Each structure stands twice: as structure tokens, then as C-alpha cells.
Coordinates of C-alpha atoms and ligand atoms in Angstrom, one line a residue:
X25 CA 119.4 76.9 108.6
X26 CA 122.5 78.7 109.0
X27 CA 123.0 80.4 105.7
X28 CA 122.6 83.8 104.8
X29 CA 119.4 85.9 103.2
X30 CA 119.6 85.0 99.7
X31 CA 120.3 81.1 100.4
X32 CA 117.7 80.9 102.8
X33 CA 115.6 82.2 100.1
X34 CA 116.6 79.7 97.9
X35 CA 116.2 76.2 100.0
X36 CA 114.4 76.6 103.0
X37 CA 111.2 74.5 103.3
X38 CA 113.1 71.8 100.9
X39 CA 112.7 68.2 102.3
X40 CA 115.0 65.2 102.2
X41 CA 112.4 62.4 101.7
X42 CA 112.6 59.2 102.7
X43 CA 114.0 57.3 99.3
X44 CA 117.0 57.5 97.4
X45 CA 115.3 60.4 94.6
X46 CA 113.1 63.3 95.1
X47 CA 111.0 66.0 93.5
X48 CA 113.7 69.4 93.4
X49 CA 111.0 71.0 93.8
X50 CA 108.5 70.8 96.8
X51 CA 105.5 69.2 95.1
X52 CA 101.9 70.6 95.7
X53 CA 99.8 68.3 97.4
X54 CA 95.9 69.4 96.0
X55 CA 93.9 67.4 98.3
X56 CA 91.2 69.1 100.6
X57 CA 91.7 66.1 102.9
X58 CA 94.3 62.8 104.1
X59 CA 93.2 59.2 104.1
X60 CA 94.6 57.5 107.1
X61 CA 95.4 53.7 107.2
X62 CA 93.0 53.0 110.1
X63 CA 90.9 55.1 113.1
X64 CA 93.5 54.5 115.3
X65 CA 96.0 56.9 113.0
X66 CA 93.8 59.1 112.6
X67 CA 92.9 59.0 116.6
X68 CA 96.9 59.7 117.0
X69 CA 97.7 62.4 114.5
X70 CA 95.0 64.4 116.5
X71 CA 96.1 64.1 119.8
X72 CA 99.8 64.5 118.5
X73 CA 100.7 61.4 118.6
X74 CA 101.9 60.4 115.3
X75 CA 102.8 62.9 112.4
X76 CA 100.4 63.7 109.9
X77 CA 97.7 66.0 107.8
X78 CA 94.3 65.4 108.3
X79 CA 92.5 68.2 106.4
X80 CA 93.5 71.2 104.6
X81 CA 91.7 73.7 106.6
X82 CA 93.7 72.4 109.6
X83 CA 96.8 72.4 107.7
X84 CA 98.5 71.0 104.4
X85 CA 102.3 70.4 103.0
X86 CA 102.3 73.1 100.6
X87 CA 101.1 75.8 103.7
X88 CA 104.1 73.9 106.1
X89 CA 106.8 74.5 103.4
X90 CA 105.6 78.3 102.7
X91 CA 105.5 79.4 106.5
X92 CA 108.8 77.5 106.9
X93 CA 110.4 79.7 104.3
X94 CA 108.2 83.2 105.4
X95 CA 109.6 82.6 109.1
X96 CA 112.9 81.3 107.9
X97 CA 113.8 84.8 105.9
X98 CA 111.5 86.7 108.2
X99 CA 113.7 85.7 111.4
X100 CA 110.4 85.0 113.0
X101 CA 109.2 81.4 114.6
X102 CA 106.5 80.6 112.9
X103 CA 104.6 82.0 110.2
X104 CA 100.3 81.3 108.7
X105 CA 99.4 81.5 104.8
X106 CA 95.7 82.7 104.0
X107 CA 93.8 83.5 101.1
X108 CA 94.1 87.0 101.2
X109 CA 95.8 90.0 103.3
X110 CA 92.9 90.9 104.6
X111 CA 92.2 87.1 105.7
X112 CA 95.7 87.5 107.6
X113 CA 95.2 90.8 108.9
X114 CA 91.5 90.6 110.0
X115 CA 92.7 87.3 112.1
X116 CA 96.3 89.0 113.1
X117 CA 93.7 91.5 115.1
X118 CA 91.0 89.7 115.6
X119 CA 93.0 87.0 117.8
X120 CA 94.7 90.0 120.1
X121 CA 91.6 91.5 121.3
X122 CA 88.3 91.2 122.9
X123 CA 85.1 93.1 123.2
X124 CA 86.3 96.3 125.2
X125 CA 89.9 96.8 124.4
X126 CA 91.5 99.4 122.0
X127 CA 93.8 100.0 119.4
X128 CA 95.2 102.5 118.0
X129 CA 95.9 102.1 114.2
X130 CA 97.9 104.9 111.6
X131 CA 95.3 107.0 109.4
X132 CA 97.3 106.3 106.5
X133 CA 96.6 102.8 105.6
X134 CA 95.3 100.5 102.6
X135 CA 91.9 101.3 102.1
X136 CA 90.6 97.7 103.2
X137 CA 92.9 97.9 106.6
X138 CA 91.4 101.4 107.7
X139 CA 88.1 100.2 106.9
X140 CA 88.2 97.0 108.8
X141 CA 89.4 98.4 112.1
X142 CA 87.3 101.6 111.6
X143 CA 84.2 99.5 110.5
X144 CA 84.3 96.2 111.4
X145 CA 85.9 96.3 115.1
X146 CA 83.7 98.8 116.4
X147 CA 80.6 96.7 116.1
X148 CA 82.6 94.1 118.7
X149 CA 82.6 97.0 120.8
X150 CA 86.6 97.7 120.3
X151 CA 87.8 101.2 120.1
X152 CA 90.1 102.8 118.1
X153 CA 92.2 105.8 117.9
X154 CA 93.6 106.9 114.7
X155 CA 97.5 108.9 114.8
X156 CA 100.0 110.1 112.8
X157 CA 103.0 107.2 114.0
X158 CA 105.8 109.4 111.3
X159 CA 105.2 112.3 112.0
X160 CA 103.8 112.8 116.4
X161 CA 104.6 110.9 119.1
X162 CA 102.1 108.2 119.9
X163 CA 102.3 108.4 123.7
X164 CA 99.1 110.3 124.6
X165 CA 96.7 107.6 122.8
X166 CA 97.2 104.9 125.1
X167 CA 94.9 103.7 127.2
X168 CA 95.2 101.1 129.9
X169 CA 93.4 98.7 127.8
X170 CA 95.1 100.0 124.4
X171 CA 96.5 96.0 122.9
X172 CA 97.8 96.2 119.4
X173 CA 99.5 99.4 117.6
X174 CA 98.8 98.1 113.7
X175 CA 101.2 100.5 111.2
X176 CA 102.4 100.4 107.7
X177 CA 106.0 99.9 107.0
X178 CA 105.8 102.1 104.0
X179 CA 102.3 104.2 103.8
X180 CA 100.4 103.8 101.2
X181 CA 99.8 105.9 98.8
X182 CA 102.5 108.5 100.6
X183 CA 105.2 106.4 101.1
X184 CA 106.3 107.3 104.3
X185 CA 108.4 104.9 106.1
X186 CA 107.6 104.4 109.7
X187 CA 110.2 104.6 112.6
X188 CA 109.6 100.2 113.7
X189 CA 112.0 100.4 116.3
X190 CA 110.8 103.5 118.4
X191 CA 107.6 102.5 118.0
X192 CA 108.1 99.2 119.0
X193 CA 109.9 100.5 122.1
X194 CA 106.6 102.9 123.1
X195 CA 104.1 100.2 122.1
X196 CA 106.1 97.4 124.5
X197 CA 106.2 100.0 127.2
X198 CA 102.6 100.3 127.1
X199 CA 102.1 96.2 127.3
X200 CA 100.8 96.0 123.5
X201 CA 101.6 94.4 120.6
X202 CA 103.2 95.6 117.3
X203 CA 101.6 94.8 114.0
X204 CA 103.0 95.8 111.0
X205 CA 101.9 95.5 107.2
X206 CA 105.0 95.0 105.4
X207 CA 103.4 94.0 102.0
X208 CA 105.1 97.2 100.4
X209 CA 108.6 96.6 101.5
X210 CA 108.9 93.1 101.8
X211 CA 111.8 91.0 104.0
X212 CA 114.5 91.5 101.7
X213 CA 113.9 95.4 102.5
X214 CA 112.7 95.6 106.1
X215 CA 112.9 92.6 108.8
X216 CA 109.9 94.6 111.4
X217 CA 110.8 91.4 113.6
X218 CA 114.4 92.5 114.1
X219 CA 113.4 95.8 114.9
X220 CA 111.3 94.4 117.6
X221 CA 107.8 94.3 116.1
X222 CA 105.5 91.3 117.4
X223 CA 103.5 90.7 114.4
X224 CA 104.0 90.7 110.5
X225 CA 101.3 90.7 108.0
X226 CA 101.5 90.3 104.4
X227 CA 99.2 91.1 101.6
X228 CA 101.5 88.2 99.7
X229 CA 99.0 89.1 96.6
X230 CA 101.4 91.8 96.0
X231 CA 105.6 91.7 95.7
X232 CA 105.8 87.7 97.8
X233 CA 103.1 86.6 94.7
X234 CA 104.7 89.0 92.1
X235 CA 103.0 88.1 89.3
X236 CA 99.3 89.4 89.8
X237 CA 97.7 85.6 89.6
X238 CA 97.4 85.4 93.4
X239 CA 95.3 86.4 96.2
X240 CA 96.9 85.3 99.1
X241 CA 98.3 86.6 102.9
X242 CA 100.7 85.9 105.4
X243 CA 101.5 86.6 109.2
X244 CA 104.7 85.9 110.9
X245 CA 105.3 86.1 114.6
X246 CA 106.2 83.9 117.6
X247 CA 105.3 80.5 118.4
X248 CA 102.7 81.4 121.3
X249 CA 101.1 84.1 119.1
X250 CA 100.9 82.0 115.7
X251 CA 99.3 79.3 117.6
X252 CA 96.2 81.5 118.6
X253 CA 95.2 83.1 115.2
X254 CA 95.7 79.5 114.1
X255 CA 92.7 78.6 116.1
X256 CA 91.1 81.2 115.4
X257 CA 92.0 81.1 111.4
X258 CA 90.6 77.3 111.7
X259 CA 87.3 79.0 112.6
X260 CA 87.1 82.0 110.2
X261 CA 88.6 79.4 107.7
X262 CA 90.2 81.8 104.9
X263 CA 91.7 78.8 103.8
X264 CA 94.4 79.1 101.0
X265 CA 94.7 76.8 97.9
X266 CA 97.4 74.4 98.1
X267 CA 98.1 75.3 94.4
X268 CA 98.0 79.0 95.4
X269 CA 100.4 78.2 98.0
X270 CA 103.0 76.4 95.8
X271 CA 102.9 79.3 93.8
X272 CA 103.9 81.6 96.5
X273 CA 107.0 79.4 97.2
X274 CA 107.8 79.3 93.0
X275 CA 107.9 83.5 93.5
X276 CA 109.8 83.2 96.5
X277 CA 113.1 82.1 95.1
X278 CA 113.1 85.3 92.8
X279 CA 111.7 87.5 95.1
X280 CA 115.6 89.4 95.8
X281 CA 115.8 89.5 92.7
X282 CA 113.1 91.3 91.7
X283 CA 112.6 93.6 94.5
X284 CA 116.3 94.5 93.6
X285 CA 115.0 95.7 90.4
X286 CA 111.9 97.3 91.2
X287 CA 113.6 99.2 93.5
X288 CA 116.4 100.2 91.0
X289 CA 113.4 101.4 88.6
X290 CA 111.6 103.2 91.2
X291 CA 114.9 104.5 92.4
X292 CA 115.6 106.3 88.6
X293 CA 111.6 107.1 87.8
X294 CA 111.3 109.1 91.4
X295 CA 114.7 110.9 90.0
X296 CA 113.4 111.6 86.7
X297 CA 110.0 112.8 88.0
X298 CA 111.4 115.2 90.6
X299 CA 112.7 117.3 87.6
X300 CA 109.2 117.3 85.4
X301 CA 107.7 120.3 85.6
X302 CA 104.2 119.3 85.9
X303 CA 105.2 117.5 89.3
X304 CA 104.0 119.4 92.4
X305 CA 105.7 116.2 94.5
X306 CA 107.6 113.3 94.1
X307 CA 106.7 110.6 97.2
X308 CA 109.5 107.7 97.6
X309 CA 111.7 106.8 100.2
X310 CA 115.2 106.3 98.6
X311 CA 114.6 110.0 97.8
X312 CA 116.7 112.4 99.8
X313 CA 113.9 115.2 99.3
X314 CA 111.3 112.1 101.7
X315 CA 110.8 113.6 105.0
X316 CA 111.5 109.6 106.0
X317 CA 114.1 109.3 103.9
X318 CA 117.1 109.4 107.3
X319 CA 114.3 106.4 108.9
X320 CA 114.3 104.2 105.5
X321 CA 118.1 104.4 105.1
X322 CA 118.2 103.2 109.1
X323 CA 115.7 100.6 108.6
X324 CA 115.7 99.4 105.8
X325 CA 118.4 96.5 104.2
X326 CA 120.5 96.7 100.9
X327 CA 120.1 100.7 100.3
X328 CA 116.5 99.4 98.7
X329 CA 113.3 101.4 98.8
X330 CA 111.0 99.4 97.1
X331 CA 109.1 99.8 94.1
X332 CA 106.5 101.9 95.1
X333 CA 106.4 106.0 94.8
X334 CA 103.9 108.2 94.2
X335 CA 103.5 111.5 92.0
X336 CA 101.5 114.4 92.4
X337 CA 100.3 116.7 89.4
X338 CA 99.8 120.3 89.7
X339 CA 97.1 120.0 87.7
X340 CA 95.0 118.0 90.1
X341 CA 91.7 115.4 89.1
X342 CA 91.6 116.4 85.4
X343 CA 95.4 116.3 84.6
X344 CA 95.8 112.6 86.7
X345 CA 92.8 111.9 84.5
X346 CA 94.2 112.6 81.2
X347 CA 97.7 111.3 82.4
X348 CA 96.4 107.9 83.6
X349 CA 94.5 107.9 79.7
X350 CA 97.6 108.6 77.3
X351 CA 99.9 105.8 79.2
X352 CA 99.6 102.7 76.6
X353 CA 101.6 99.5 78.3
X354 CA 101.4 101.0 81.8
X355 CA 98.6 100.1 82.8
X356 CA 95.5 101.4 85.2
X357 CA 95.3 98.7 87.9
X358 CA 93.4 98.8 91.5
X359 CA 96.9 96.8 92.8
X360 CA 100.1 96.8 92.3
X361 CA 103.5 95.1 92.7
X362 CA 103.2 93.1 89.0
X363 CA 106.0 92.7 87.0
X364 CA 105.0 95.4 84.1
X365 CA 104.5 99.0 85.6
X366 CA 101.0 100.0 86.5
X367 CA 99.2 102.9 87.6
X368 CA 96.5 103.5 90.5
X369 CA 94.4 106.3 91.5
X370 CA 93.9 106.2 95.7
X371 CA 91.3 108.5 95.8
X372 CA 89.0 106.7 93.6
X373 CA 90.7 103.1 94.0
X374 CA 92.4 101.9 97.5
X375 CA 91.1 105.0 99.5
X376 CA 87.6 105.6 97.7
X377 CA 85.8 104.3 101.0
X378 CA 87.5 107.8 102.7
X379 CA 85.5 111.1 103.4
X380 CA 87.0 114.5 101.6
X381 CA 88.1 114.9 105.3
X382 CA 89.7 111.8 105.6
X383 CA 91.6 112.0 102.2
X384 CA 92.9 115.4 102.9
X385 CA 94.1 114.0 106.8
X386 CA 96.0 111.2 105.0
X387 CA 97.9 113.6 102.2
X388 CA 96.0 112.1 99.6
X389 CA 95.6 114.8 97.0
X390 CA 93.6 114.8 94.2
X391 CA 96.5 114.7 91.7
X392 CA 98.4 112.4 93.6
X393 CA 99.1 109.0 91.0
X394 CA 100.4 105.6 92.9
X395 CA 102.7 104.0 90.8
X396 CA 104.0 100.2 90.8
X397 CA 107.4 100.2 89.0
X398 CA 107.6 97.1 87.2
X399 CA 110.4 95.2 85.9
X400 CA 110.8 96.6 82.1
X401 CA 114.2 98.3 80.6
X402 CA 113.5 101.8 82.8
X403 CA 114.6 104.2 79.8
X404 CA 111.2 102.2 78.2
X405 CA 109.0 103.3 81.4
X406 CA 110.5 106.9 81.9
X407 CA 109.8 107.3 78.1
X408 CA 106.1 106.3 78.0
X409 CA 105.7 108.7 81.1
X410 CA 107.8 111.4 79.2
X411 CA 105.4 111.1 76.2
X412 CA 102.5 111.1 78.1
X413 CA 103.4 114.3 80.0
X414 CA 104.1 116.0 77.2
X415 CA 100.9 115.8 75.5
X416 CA 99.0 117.4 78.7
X417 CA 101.3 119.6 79.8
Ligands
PLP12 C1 96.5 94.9 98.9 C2 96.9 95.2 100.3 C3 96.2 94.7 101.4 C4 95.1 93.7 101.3 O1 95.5 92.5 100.7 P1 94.5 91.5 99.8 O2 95.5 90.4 99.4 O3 94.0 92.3 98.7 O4 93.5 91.0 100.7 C5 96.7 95.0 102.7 N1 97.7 95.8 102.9 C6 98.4 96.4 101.8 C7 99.5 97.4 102.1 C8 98.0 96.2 100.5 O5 98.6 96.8 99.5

């Protein structure tokens, strides 16, 4: 389609059927399995022969019209839904490597992510090495069998952006493969494809849902690379609801519009907090005080940050404590990315599978509060934070 951004957003995946009338919208077809006219059909859809579904494992309408639209905005060639991020990550790795290769992975990553490729991978006998990609130069961690550099777009909970295309440029010349988690900034704030990363994975549970009623992922890549964690996905089968799926597209048409405004909100809460006393540190990108602020503004599209920052109380445990208590509508939430603002603790929540040791490697402080700015009137969200404050401080 040769439109830009915002009307790609809008139509892609729309079909023009075959009568006179059709649904505007693309309907969800909630079947686990197709009937086929005769065995011969069904003989011919599987080799290829004829067009068809056969069973929803393998592949349904609903999935077709959602990776049509994730690839479509994303600039990639193909794209898989799942039923969760760690579905598409988990596979995104797991079909790039075999029992004696490496990787080497950033230390700051969601909890689940770290765990995985610290936990789970090295009982298939594949290494890893943990590095800093913002802030050192990756080059001394490869090793001749090193396949897949997996990085955040935007860390989480410090909210450092990562330089994609230099290290896409040192991962290439090592002969591996980019992954990137983009769930933070989404493709209306970073493209990693365009900036020459292989592979994009999704935690679509968060901003591509919206709405905190899914549990879903997404990867996006080439053709050749799609088509082998399809077979594997087919095997591990983290299969996702049709209706889940239709969904996803529903919060796909808004999705500029809202990261426009969590971003905005973000944008003016960061601002407000970097003048409250009882702030030892402010962590967002569209900051000028972010050490990553120069990369984000380079990177990233539409002067947009996203609508995730972080705070840090001088106070440390006891003062997050009693902050995260007297908040009334913004709630305490183990995610994020809703459309009301929430607030998570990483120590205890998304990181509470880390060591002391690890926690203070990945700047995650003991005061430090990860908040998701949601989509209310901001003088309504810096007020509840201003009230709140006050009473502890
Ligand atoms: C939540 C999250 C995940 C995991 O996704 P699920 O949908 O919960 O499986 C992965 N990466 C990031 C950055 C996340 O925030």
C-alpha cells in the first residue's frame, strides 16, 4: 500500500470480498478449524495448491489481517501474532539457535525476557553473555558462534533508549541477528527495521492492545526468518484467539493516536517531576537531562518518547511504599500501557526474580517507581501525584 503512516494504520489488512457489500470492518472468524467441500480440497490447500485455512493453530483470517497490518506499518515482510510476548519472544529465539551457540542479551530487560534467556536457554546448552548495549561497546562479547543480540528499544524500568542502528551495524558484522523488544515504544515511535534490526518482538499486551483486556505478542521480520518460527510456533503452539486477535486490529486504528497522548502526558509529568523535591531522578527519554536523550531524538519518529518514565524517591523502599498507598485512581499494576495511569514497583514486580546484585547492575533502585502515563486530562494526573507527595514529604 502506498500511503503514508497514519493511513496505513487505518486500512491495511481490509479486504474487497467477492460480492457487491461487505463487513467495514474485518470480521473475526472464531473457529478452531475449516470444513472443506471434499478430501481432495483439503489435499490441495496443503500442498499449496488451492487457497485456504485449515486449522487455527496453522493459521486463521483474523491472524492474516493483524500480521498484514503489523508488517504493513512496521516496514517489515511478514509479521506472527501469539498469545503472549513471551510466546513471540521465546520462539523469536528459540528458532535462531541451537544447542551450542550464544547470545548476548542487555542486563536491563523485562523481568520475564532476562529470565528466559538466563534460565531457560542455558538448559539447551546456549550461552549467554549479559552487556551494557547504551552505555559500552559490545565488541569484545562476540564469539564465533555468538547468533542473536536481543535489546530493548527503551529499557525498562530505566528508560534508556538504545543506539538500533550502531548496534545493528556491530551485530551484522559479527554474522548475527538483531532482536529488538519494541513493546515500550511502539512503530509509531521507532521502526528497529529501518534502522536495520532483523527481528521485532512485541509484548502487543501492552500499548498495540491498549486497553489491558489482552494477552497477546507479535514478531515482525523477513519472509525467510518468519517462515521458521512459524514452524516452530506450530509446534510450541502459543496459539492466539481469533477474538483476541480482532481485538488487536480494533486498537490498531487508534494506536497514533494514543501513543501521541501518552507521550504528551509523560512528556509534562517527567517535567513536573524533575522540579519535586522529593525526586532524586527523573528517567524519560524526551528529557534533555536522559543520558539517551541525543539517541531517542535520532531514532525515534514524531519528537515522541513514549509513555513510559520512571521516578526515583530519595526516600527509598518506605517512601515508594507510602507513595504507591496515597495514589487513589492511579493505580498499583504489575503492567502497564492502559489507558488510566498506573504505577509499578520493578524491584518487587517485573524484576522481583533479580538478585540485590543484579538489581543494583541494572540501576534499579529501591525508590525507583515505573509509571504508565495514561490518557486522563494531565493537570488531573500531576495533581493526584502532587497530593500524594505532599503528604509524605
Ligand atoms: C510485558 C512485557 C513482555 C512480556 O509480554 P507478555 O505479553 O506479558 O508475555 C516483554 N517485554 C516487555 C518490554 C514487556 O513490557
Amino acid at each position: 500500500m502506498d500511503k503514508r503512516f497514519s493511513s496505513r494504520l487505518i486500512h491495511l489488512g481490509e479486504r474487497s470480498g467477492e460480492s457487491v457489500s461487505r463487513s467495514k470492518t474485518i470480521p473475526i472468524t472464531m473457529t478452531s478449524v475449516f470444513s472443506f467441500d471434499d478430501a481432495e480440497s483439503l489435499d490441495q490447500v496443503y500442498e499449496g495448491e488451492a487457497k485456504g485455512y485449515i486449522y487455527t493453530r496453522n493459521g486463521n483470517p483474523v491472524h492474516d489481517a493483524l500480521a498484514e497490518i503489523m508488517s504493513g506499518i512496521e516496514e517489515g515482510e511478514a509479521a506472527l501474532a501469539y498469545s503472549s510476548g513471551m510466546g513471540a519472544i521465546s520462539l523469536s529465539i528459540l528458532a535462531q539457535v541451537k544447542a551450542g551457540d550464544h547470545i548476548i542479551a542487555a542486563h536491563v530487560l523485562y523481568g520475564g525476557s532476562f529470565q528466559f534467556i538466563r534460565s531457560e536457554l542455558a538448559r539447551f546448552d546456549i550461552s549467554v553473555s549479559f552487556a551494557d548495549p547504551v552505555n559500552e561497546d559490545i565488541s569484545p562479547y562476540f564469539r564465533p558462534n555468538t547468533r542473536i543480540v536481543y535489546v530493548e528499544t527503551i529499557s525498562n524500568p530505566t528508560m534508556e533508549t538504545v543506539d538500533l542502528e550502531v548496534l545493528a551495524q556491530v551485530a551484522h558484522a559479527h554474522g548475527a541477528k538483531l532482536i529488538v523488544d519494541n513493546s515500550f515504544a511502539t512503530p509509531v515511535i521507532c521502526q528497529p527495521l529501518l534502522l536495520g534490526a532483523d527481528i521485532v518482538v512485541y509484548s502487543a499486551t501492552k500499548y498495540i492492545g491498549g486497553h489491558s483486556d489482552v494477552t497477546a505478542g507479535i514478531v515482525v521480520s523477513d519472509k525467510e526468518t518468519i517462515g521458521r518460527i512459524y514452524a516452530s510456533g506450530l509446534l510450541f503452539g502459543p496459539t492466539l484467539s481469533p477474538f483476541d486477535g480482532w481485538l488487536l486490529i480494533r486498537s490498531l486504528r487508534t494506536l497514533e493516536l494514543r501513543i501521541r497522548q501518552h507521550s504528551q502526558n509523560a512528556q509534562e509529568l517527567a517535567a513536573y517531576f524533575e522540579t519535586h523535591p522529593a525526586i532524586r531522578a527523573v528517567c524519560y527519554p524526551g528529557l534533555s537531562s536522559s543520558p539517551t536523550h541525543a539517541v531517542a531524538q535520532r531514532i525515534f519518529n514524531n519528537k515522541l518518547y513514549g509513555g513510559m518514565l520512571s521516578i526515583d524517591l530519595a526516600g527509598g523502599e518506605p517512601q515508594a511504599y507510602a507513595l504507591l498507598r496515597n495514589l487513589e485512581t492511579i493505580k498499583f499494576v504489575p503492567s502497564l500501557a492502559g489507558v488510566s495511569t498506573s504505577t509499578s514497583y520493578p524491584a518487587r514486580t517485573s524484576h522481583r526474580s533479580l538478585s540485590d546484585e543484579e538489581l543494583a547492575k541494572a540501576h534499579i533502585s529501591k525508590g525507583l517507581i515505573r509509571i504508565s502515563a495514561g490518557l486522563e486530562d494531565i493537570a488531573d494526573i500531576i495533581s493526584e501525584f502532587d497530593t500524594a507527595l505532599a503528604r509524605i514529604y
